[in-house]
XYZ file of C-alpha atoms in Angstrom:
325
model
C 14.002 -22.816 0.535
C 14.747 -20.497 -2.710
C 14.843 -16.786 -1.755
C 15.651 -13.601 -3.383
C 18.183 -11.640 -0.996
C 20.514 -8.626 -1.213
C 23.538 -8.350 0.808
C 24.108 -4.416 0.264
C 22.026 -1.701 -1.215
C 22.372 -0.944 -5.107
C 21.005 -1.514 -8.598
C 18.811 -4.471 -8.840
C 20.717 -6.353 -11.385
C 23.811 -5.990 -9.161
C 22.678 -6.630 -5.905
C 19.712 -9.208 -5.922
C 20.278 -13.047 -6.400
C 18.260 -15.989 -5.814
C 19.699 -18.448 -3.442
C 18.961 -21.601 -1.295
C 18.363 -20.831 2.407
C 17.412 -22.824 5.398
C 13.798 -22.124 5.944
C 13.514 -20.061 9.180
C 11.792 -21.500 12.223
C 8.905 -19.261 13.741
C 9.902 -18.165 17.425
C 7.337 -17.255 20.184
C 4.706 -14.894 18.862
C 5.709 -15.812 15.231
C 4.334 -17.655 12.339
C 5.901 -19.108 9.151
C 4.121 -18.660 6.033
C 4.279 -20.652 2.787
C 4.411 -17.635 0.131
C 2.328 -17.958 -2.837
C 2.312 -14.383 -4.299
C 4.795 -11.523 -3.230
C 3.790 -7.933 -4.000
C 6.448 -5.260 -4.647
C 5.774 -1.760 -3.323
C 7.740 1.407 -3.950
C 9.338 1.165 -0.376
C 10.729 -2.270 -1.209
C 12.455 -1.226 -4.343
C 13.626 2.211 -2.780
C 15.115 0.266 0.399
C 17.129 -2.064 -1.904
C 18.314 0.687 -4.014
C 19.798 2.533 -0.856
C 17.416 5.320 -0.391
C 16.606 4.418 3.261
C 20.469 4.465 4.022
C 20.387 1.056 5.689
C 22.771 -1.888 5.222
C 21.102 -5.395 5.536
C 22.402 -7.572 8.599
C 24.000 -10.262 6.602
C 21.243 -10.460 4.047
C 17.833 -9.207 3.407
C 14.923 -10.827 1.710
C 12.966 -7.961 0.265
C 9.290 -7.300 0.090
C 6.656 -6.457 2.862
C 3.427 -7.597 1.218
C 2.377 -11.093 0.057
C -0.119 -13.947 0.449
C 0.330 -17.509 1.414
C -0.639 -20.193 3.772
C 0.333 -20.581 7.338
C 2.714 -23.387 7.484
C 4.293 -23.258 11.311
C 2.964 -21.556 14.468
C 5.412 -20.374 17.204
C 4.297 -20.701 20.906
C 1.850 -18.193 22.156
C 0.286 -17.619 19.088
C -3.602 -17.264 19.001
C -5.911 -17.085 16.096
C -3.852 -18.673 13.557
C -3.326 -21.948 12.567
C -1.428 -24.297 10.171
C -3.229 -24.350 6.759
C -4.912 -21.023 7.265
C -4.574 -18.515 4.285
C -3.337 -15.127 5.151
C -2.067 -11.905 3.692
C 0.855 -10.150 5.034
C 2.090 -6.454 5.826
C 5.439 -4.944 6.636
C 6.950 -8.397 6.504
C 10.566 -7.092 5.879
C 10.246 -4.369 8.540
C 12.944 -5.118 11.185
C 13.119 -8.640 9.897
C 15.275 -10.139 7.236
C 12.745 -12.648 6.057
C 10.425 -10.736 3.731
C 7.975 -12.254 1.199
C 10.320 -12.784 -1.923
C 10.814 -16.452 -1.066
C 9.262 -19.816 -0.611
C 8.778 -19.122 3.185
C 8.648 -16.102 5.485
C 8.626 -15.682 9.394
C 6.611 -12.779 10.638
C 5.232 -11.805 13.934
C 1.850 -13.129 13.978
C 0.260 -9.677 14.019
C 1.514 -9.112 10.524
C -0.320 -12.165 9.157
C -3.992 -11.545 8.478
C -6.751 -14.124 7.719
C -7.442 -14.155 4.062
C -11.091 -15.110 2.776
C -11.505 -18.167 0.798
C -13.109 -16.166 -1.970
C -10.329 -13.709 -2.033
C -7.388 -14.495 -4.554
C -3.636 -14.435 -3.766
C -3.225 -11.663 -6.017
C -5.707 -9.565 -4.149
C -4.013 -10.567 -0.889
C -0.661 -9.693 -2.145
C -1.862 -6.326 -3.242
C -3.197 -5.295 0.293
C -0.511 -4.617 2.990
C 1.083 -1.260 2.398
C -1.308 0.361 0.041
C -4.478 -0.819 1.773
C -3.374 0.011 5.433
C -1.992 3.389 4.333
C -5.160 4.250 2.661
C -7.307 3.254 5.699
C -5.170 5.311 8.028
C -5.080 8.359 5.541
C -9.101 8.051 5.564
C -8.956 8.394 9.467
C -9.026 4.812 10.505
C -12.627 4.687 11.347
C -15.174 3.822 8.686
C -18.213 5.039 10.788
C -16.672 8.637 10.993
C -16.374 8.758 7.162
C -20.020 7.963 6.406
C -21.672 10.673 4.545
C -18.550 12.568 3.894
C -16.965 13.357 0.771
C -13.178 12.282 -0.071
C -10.930 13.552 -2.566
C -8.367 10.767 -3.679
C -5.465 12.129 -5.367
C -3.765 9.679 -7.909
C -6.872 7.483 -7.872
C -5.349 4.942 -9.896
C -2.357 4.237 -7.902
C -2.072 1.527 -5.343
C -3.109 3.578 -2.302
C -5.473 5.598 -4.299
C -7.415 2.444 -5.661
C -7.733 1.173 -1.918
C -8.907 4.656 -0.518
C -11.648 4.780 -2.947
C -12.666 1.308 -2.365
C -12.260 1.683 1.540
C -14.078 5.172 1.289
C -17.202 3.694 -0.668
C -17.437 1.025 1.758
C -17.638 3.176 4.486
C -20.565 5.185 2.815
C -18.607 8.310 1.558
C -18.637 9.949 -1.577
C -15.432 9.810 -3.616
C -13.913 12.224 -6.178
C -10.559 10.881 -7.745
C -8.178 12.830 -9.874
C -6.171 11.165 -12.585
C -3.765 11.962 -15.411
C -5.039 9.793 -18.287
C -7.986 8.138 -19.674
C -6.406 4.701 -18.830
C -6.155 5.717 -15.110
C -9.789 7.441 -15.282
C -11.010 3.845 -16.106
C -9.474 2.253 -13.205
C -10.556 4.899 -10.778
C -14.055 4.498 -12.070
C -13.874 0.772 -11.679
C -12.685 1.224 -8.125
C -16.134 3.050 -7.520
C -15.334 6.919 -7.696
C -18.264 8.984 -8.021
C -16.571 11.637 -9.957
C -13.087 11.486 -11.922
C -11.414 14.380 -13.119
C -7.925 15.085 -14.686
C -6.132 17.360 -12.258
C -4.503 19.229 -15.130
C -7.819 20.600 -16.169
C -8.335 24.315 -15.708
C -11.841 23.620 -14.461
C -11.022 20.869 -12.019
C -11.739 22.602 -8.909
C -15.037 23.965 -10.409
C -16.261 20.605 -11.311
C -15.350 19.180 -7.924
C -17.262 22.008 -6.136
C -20.239 21.546 -8.445
C -20.410 17.891 -7.571
C -19.900 18.199 -3.816
C -19.643 22.064 -2.807
C -16.724 20.878 -0.664
C -14.741 17.692 0.271
C -14.094 16.733 3.945
C -10.794 14.947 3.395
C -8.118 14.574 0.719
C -5.913 11.546 0.419
C -2.900 13.172 -1.060
C 0.060 11.626 -3.142
C 1.753 14.931 -4.429
C 1.054 17.624 -1.998
C 3.419 20.236 -3.430
C 1.885 19.837 -6.990
C -1.755 19.583 -6.046
C -2.040 21.962 -2.845
C -3.750 24.779 -4.790
C -6.425 22.370 -5.950
C -6.736 20.879 -2.460
C -7.275 24.215 -0.636
C -9.916 25.217 -3.312
C -12.123 22.217 -2.686
C -11.461 21.602 0.962
C -14.131 22.665 3.320
C -13.787 24.211 6.832
C -11.956 21.748 9.429
C -10.791 19.480 6.678
C -7.977 17.149 6.656
C -5.380 16.528 4.080
C -3.524 13.282 4.625
C -0.203 12.991 2.874
C 1.376 9.531 2.141
C 4.218 10.237 -0.333
C 7.380 12.267 0.161
C 8.353 14.998 -2.673
C 10.417 17.827 -2.382
C 10.047 21.203 -0.463
C 6.553 22.611 0.349
C 5.703 26.170 1.171
C 2.508 26.395 3.231
C -0.226 29.033 3.244
C -0.294 29.195 7.022
C -2.579 32.039 7.348
C -5.223 29.999 4.915
C -4.681 26.783 6.924
C -5.521 28.525 10.102
C -8.702 30.324 8.874
C -10.028 27.244 7.517
C -8.927 25.059 10.551
C -7.222 22.736 8.278
C -5.351 19.692 9.310
C -2.328 18.517 7.379
C -1.183 14.964 8.379
C 1.640 12.988 6.969
C 1.377 9.417 7.112
C 4.195 6.679 7.145
C 3.080 3.128 7.866
C 6.112 2.185 9.945
C 5.474 4.861 12.476
C 2.093 4.090 13.114
C 1.096 2.782 16.742
C -0.195 -0.741 17.144
C -3.628 0.727 17.722
C -3.472 2.695 14.685
C -2.368 -0.233 12.778
C -5.181 -2.447 14.378
C -7.820 0.180 13.213
C -6.457 -0.090 9.667
C -6.434 -3.678 9.549
C -9.950 -3.825 11.004
C -11.339 -1.531 8.259
C -9.428 -3.358 5.641
C -10.669 -6.962 6.792
C -14.206 -5.879 6.970
C -14.128 -4.549 3.480
C -12.354 -7.549 2.320
C -14.954 -9.866 3.991
C -17.899 -8.591 1.908
C -15.947 -8.316 -1.228
C -15.616 -4.544 -1.221
C -12.008 -4.718 -2.257
C -10.397 -5.848 -5.585
C -6.883 -6.514 -6.779
C -4.905 -4.016 -8.747
C -3.939 -4.941 -12.374
C -1.270 -7.409 -11.770
C 2.255 -7.718 -13.674
C 3.621 -11.121 -12.753
C 7.089 -12.329 -12.526
C 8.760 -15.582 -11.562
C 10.983 -15.457 -8.288
C 13.973 -15.743 -10.636
C 13.306 -12.661 -12.391
C 13.244 -10.606 -9.171
C 15.626 -7.968 -10.499
C 13.611 -7.300 -13.754
C 10.439 -7.171 -11.508
C 11.965 -4.447 -9.323
C 13.204 -2.492 -12.346
C 9.517 -2.631 -13.725
C 7.945 -1.524 -10.671
C 10.486 1.411 -10.365
C 9.020 2.536 -13.721
C 6.002 3.807 -12.102
C 3.645 1.555 -14.092
C -0.226 1.467 -13.575
C -1.044 -1.819 -11.461
C 1.078 -4.059 -9.282
C 4.185 -5.986 -9.908
C 4.096 -9.370 -8.170
C 6.336 -12.348 -7.915
C 4.593 -15.724 -8.408
C 6.300 -18.073 -6.362
C 6.718 -21.334 -8.236
C 6.196 -24.734 -6.736
C 3.327 -23.344 -4.646
């Protein structure tokens, strides 16, 4: 099979190459998936660049997310069969066979059925962003019904799915953005109110709309803390999914308001928490409540250029279209 690999961390053009590998065989509890589309997340290019501080074990096929068709099933696997379309998440976590290849072998729990009417692009956009969003929203759509959610960075990948999943659960959604282009994306995802977080009256507009918000899905806590605290109601939650710099907390204000500050990293979730996030995402997917991000496609042979494009912080999702599928 053709696969993108790197053998040490470093700049994309220096360490990524497309090579021929033997297709891996699924072991007990695993499935092999013929990859159609491979999605690139920040965690993928940051790990390849060396931010995680880990050396590959021989080689690493990158990328956690993707969409494809089950090709072979290992012993002990139930609920998946050859020929079934699936979307993948955390494929490269503790596993050298990520989705930047013609085939990937993953634990069966990381391959989730993809409905017939869902595109491969949509399947490749889910994974890390959608599951992170679902957990930031509390993992339980029933508990979110009737609440108001503030999604910071509503045009980003996690923000996009936080809006759609929250709306699917029956919540009202406010999103903050930084440009008119991003406003259009957040509105397209279903946000009830979209404001520029840099506007002097952002907090007032949010309070006029909702009086207060119950939960914040936060991408930049240090920059947005004042706005979050200005609109968050008593016993509210700020769920932070992106790390950035140092943070000084107004501990007294947090205590008086019974505020919960939760930090979310998908790798550290328990199996039960992941199952809750998958259940919510799959339920929304089944009724057409989720949509693909704007897709920027590259062929597998241009994987290094795709990584560099993803690292530029573009609006949308960079994907690899795996030729021959």
